[in-house]
Coordinates of C-alpha atoms in Angstrom, one line a residue:
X1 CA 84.6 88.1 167.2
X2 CA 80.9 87.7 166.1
X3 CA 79.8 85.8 168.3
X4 CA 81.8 87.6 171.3
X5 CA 79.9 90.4 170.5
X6 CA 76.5 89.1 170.4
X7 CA 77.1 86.6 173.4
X8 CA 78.6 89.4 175.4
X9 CA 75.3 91.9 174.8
X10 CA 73.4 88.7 175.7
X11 CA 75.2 89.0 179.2
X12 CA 74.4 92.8 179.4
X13 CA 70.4 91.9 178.7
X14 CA 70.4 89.4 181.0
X15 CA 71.6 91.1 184.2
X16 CA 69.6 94.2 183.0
X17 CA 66.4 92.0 183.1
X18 CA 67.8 90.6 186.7
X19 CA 67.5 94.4 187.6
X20 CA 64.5 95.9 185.6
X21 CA 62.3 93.1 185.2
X22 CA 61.7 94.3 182.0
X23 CA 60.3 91.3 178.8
X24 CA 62.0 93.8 176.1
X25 CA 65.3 92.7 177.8
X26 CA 64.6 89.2 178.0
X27 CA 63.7 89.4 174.3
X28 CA 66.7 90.7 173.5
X29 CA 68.6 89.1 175.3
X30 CA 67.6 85.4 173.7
X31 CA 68.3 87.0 170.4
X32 CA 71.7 88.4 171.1
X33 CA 71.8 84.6 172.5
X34 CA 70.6 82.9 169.8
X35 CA 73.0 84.7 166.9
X36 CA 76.0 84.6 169.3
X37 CA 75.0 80.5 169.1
X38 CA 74.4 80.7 165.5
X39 CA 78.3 81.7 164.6
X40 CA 79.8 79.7 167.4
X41 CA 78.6 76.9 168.6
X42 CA 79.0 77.6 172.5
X43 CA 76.0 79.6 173.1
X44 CA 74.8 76.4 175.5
X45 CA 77.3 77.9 178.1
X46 CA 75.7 80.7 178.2
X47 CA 72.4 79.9 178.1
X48 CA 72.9 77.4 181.3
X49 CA 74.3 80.3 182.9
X50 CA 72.1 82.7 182.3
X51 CA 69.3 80.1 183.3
X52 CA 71.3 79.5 187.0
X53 CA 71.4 83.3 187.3
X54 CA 67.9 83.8 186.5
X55 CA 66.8 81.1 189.2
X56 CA 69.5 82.9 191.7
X57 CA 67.2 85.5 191.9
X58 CA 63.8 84.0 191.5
X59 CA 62.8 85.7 194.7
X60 CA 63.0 89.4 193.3
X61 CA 61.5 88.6 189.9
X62 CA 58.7 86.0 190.7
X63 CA 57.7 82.8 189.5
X64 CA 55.7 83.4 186.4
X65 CA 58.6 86.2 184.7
X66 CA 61.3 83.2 185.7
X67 CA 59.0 80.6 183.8
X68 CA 58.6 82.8 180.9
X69 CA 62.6 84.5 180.7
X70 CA 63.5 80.6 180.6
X71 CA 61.1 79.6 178.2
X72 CA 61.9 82.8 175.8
X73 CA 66.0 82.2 175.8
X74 CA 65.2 78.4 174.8
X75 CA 62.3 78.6 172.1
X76 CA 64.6 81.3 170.5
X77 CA 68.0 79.4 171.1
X78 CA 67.6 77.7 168.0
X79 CA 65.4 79.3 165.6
X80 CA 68.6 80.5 163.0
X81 CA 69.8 77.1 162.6
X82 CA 66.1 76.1 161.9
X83 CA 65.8 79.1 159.4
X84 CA 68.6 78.4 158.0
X85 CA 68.1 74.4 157.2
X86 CA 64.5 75.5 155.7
X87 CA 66.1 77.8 153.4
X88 CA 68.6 75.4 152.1
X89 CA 66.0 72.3 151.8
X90 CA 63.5 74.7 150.3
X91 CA 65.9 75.4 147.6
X92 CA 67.0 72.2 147.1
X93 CA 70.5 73.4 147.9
X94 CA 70.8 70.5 150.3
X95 CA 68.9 67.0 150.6
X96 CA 69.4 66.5 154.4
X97 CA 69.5 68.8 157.5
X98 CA 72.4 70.6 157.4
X99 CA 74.8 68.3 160.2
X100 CA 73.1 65.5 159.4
X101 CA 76.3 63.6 159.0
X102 CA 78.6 66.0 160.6
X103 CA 81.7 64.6 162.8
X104 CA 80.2 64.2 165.9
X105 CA 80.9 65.6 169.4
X106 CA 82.5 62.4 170.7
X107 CA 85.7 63.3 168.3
X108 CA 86.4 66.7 170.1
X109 CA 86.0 65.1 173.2
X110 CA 88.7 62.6 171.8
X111 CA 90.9 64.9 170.7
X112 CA 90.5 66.4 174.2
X113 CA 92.0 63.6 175.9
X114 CA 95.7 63.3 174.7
X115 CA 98.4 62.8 177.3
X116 CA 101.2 64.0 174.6
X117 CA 99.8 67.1 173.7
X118 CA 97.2 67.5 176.4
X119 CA 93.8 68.2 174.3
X120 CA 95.7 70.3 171.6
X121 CA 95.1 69.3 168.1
X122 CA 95.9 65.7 167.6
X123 CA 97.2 66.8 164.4
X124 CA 94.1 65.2 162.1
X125 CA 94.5 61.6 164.0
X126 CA 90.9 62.0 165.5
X127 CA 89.4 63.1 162.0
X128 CA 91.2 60.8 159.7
X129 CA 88.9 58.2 162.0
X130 CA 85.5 60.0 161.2
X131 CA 87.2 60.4 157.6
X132 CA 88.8 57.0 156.5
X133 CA 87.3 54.8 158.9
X134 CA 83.8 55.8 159.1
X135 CA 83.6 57.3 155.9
X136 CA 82.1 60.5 156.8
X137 CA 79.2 58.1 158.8
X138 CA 77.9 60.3 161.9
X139 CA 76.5 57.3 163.5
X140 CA 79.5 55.0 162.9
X141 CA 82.4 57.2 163.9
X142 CA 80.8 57.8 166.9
X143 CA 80.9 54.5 168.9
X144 CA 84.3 54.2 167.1
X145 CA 85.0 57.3 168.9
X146 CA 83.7 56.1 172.1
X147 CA 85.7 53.3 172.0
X148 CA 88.8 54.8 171.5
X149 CA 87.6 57.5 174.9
X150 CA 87.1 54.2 176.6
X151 CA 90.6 52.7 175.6
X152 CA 92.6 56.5 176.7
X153 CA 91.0 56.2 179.6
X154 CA 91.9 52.6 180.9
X155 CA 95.4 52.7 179.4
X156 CA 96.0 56.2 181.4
X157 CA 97.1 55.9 185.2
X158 CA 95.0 58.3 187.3
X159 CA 98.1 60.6 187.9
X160 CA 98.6 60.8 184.0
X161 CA 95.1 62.2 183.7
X162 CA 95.5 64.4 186.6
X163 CA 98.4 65.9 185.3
X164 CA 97.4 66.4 181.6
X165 CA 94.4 68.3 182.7
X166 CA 96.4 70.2 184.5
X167 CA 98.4 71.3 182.0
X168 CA 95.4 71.9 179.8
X169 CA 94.0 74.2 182.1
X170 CA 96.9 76.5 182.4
X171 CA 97.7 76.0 179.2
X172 CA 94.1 77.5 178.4
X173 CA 93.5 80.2 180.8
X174 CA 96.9 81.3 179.9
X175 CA 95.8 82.1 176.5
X176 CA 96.9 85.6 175.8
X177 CA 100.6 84.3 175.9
X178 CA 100.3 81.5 173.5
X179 CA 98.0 83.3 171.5
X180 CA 100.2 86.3 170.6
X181 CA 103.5 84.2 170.3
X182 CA 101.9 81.8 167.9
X183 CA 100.3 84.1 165.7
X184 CA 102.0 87.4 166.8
X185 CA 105.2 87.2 166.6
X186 CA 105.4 83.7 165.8
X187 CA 107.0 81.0 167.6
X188 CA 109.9 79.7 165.1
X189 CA 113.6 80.0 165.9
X190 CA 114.5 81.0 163.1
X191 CA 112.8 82.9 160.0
X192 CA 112.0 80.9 157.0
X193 CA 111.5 77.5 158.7
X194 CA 108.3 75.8 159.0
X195 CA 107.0 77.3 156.0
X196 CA 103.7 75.5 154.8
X197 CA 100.7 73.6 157.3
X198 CA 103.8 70.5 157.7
X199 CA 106.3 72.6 158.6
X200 CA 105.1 73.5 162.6
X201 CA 102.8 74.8 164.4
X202 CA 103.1 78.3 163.5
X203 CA 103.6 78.5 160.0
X204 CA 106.0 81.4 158.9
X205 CA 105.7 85.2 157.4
X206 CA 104.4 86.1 153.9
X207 CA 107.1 88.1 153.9
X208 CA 109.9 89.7 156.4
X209 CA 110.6 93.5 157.5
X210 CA 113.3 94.9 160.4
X211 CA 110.5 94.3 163.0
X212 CA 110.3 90.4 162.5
X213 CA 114.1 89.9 162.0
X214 CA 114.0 92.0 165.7
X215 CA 111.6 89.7 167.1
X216 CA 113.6 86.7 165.6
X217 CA 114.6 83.6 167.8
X218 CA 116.0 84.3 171.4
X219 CA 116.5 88.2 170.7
X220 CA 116.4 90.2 173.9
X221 CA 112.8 92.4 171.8
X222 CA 110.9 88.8 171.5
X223 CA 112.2 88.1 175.2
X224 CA 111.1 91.3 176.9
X225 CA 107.9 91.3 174.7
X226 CA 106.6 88.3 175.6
X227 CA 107.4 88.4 179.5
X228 CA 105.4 92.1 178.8
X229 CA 101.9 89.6 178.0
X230 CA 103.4 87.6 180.5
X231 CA 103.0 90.1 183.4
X232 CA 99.7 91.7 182.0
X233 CA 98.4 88.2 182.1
X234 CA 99.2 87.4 185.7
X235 CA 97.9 90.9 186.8
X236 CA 94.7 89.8 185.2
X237 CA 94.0 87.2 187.1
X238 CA 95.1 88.9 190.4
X239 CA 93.2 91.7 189.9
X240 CA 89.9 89.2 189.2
X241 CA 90.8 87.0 192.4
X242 CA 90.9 90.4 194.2
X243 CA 87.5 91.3 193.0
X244 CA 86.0 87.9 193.8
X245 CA 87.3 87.8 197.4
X246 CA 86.3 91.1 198.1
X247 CA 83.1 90.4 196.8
X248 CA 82.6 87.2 198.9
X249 CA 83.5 89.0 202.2
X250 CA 81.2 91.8 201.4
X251 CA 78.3 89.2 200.8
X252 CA 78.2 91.4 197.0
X253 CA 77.2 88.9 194.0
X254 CA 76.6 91.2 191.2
X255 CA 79.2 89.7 188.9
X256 CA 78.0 86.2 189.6
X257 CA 76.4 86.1 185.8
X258 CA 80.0 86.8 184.5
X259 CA 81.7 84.2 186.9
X260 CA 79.1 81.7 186.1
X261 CA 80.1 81.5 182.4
X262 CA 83.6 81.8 182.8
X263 CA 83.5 78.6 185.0
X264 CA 81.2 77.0 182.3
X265 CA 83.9 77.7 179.9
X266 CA 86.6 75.5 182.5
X267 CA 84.6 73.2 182.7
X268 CA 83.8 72.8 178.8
X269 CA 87.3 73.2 177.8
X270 CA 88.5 71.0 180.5
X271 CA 86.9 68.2 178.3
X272 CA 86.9 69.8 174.7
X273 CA 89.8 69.9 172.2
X274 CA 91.5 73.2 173.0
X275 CA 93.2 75.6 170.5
X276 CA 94.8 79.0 172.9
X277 CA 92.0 81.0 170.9
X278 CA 88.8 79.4 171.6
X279 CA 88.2 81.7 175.1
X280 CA 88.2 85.0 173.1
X281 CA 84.7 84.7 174.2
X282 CA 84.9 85.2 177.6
X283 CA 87.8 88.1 177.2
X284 CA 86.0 91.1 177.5
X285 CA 84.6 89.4 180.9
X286 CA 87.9 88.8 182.3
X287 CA 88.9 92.6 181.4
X288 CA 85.2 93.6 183.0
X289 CA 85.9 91.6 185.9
X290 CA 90.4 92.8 186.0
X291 CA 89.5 96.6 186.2
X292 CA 87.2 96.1 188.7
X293 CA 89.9 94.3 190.7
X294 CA 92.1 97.0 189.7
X295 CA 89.6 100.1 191.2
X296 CA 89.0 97.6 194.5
X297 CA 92.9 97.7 194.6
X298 CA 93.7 101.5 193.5
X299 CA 90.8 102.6 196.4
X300 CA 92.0 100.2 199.2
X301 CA 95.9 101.0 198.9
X302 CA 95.4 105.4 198.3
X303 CA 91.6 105.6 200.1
X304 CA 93.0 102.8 202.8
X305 CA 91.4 104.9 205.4
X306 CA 88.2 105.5 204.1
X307 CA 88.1 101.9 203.2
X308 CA 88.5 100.4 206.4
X309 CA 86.2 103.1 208.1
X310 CA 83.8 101.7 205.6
X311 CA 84.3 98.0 206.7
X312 CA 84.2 98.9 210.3
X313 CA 80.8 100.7 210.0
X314 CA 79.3 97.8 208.2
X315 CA 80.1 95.6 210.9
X316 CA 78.7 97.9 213.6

């Protein structure tokens, strides 16, 4: 939640530089940027975005502020990671750069590609490599890592992959239903089982009341709740697709900063391990982007009248 908040103010700054043209936006902007990084490692998304949407509209800010806004969100990018291993070498609290021997990137990638559980945790077959095998080795684990990409890969058929990534992209982008029945209401059938990190995916309760006995199993409260998110999440993502047509055929692109990200985070994901919580991140774009879907709704269906007067005078 940190880093939503910091990456999401990093958004604001950047399309209130776009309009102002003002360095104290920039500035804060990379900062916002640079601690959204710092907690969660995915601030590269929206760094790359902000950089596309920057050049997008190199025409109204000129050259030589495009140059500088570019250079200003990367010098600052990573300067609390830097701090932060100065600190702890300073004080002799580490001996090494702090990631120095971290499991590297090729291991989530890894445990992105499973045709079983398509991305989802591979349930610690991926780290027991960098662990056991490599012996906690950075270098080492990853061309083991590579290898075993290379080998999923060539043992898949092309519709295998095809299919698994499909099912990890609506698995993903459906997130607010997972999410809440996982560690909501919980996803057991019965109460009491799957106690302990073995026993499921869920876990269980600390303790049980009248509510989770209620939401217990098949019950008819668990059942309406859940098709409840269900609805709410489909509506989302009408509403958005509403907006974004609507904003195509009115040649209108002022959400294209938001849009940009959000497709960085498909793209990422596509390839990452996944876990239903990891695009909290982009939520409060996906509600910006839903009510405004909702309002372009609401004003074509009760204002249906002034709306099309309004198209028909634009196209005079």
């Amino acid at each position: 939640m940190i880093a939503t908040a910091f990456l999401t103010s990093c958004l604001y700054f950047i399309i209130r530089f776009v309009r102002e043209k003002s360095w104290e936006t920039i500035v804060i902007a990379a900062v916002f940027l640079a601690m959204g990084n710092y907690f969660r490692s995915i601030g590269v998304i929206v760094l790359i975005a902000a950089i596309i949407y920057i050049l997008l509209n190199l025409r109204s800010i000129g050259m030589k502020k495009v140059i500088i806004s570019i250079g200003v969100l990367g010098m600052l990018f990573n300067v609390p990671t830097w701090t932060q291993n100065a600190v702890l070498q300073s004080s002799s609290v580490v001996s090494e750069p702090v990631g120095e021997n971290a499991a590297p990137v090729y291991m989530w990638l890894n445990m992105g590609i499973n045709l079983e559980r398509f991305g989802f945790w591979d349930n610690m077959e991926s780290y027991q490599i960098y662990q056991r095998q490599a012996n906690y080795s950075k270098a080492e684990s990853a061309s083991l890592f590579k290898q075993e990409i290379s080998n999923k890969l060539s043992e898949a058929s092309a519709s295998e992959l095809v299919q698994m990534y499909y099912k990890k992209i609506i698995w993903t982008w459906t997130e607010g239903t997972y999410q809440m029945d996982r560690y909501g209401i919980g996803n057991e059938s019965s109460l009491g089982v799957g106690r302990g990190r073995g026993g499921g995916i869920a876990g269980s309760y600390s303790y049980t009341n009248a509510i989770t006995e209620l939401l217990q199993g098949g019950s008819a409260y668990r059942t309406g709740l859940l098709w409840i998110v269900y609805v709410m999440n489909f509506l989302m993502y009408c509403f958005i697709f509403i907006r974004l047509v609507g904003g195509i055929r009115r040649k209108r692109y002022d959400e294209v900063s938001l849009i940009l990200v959000i497709l960085g985070f498909i793209g990422f994901y596509i390839l990452w391990e996944i876990k239903s919580r990891y695009i909290y991140p982009v939520y409060p774009l996906l509600v910006v982007l839903s009510y405004m879907g909702f309002k372009d709704t609401y004003d074509f269906i009760f204002h249906r009248k002034g709306t099309l007067e309004r198209y028909s005078l634009r196209k005079r």
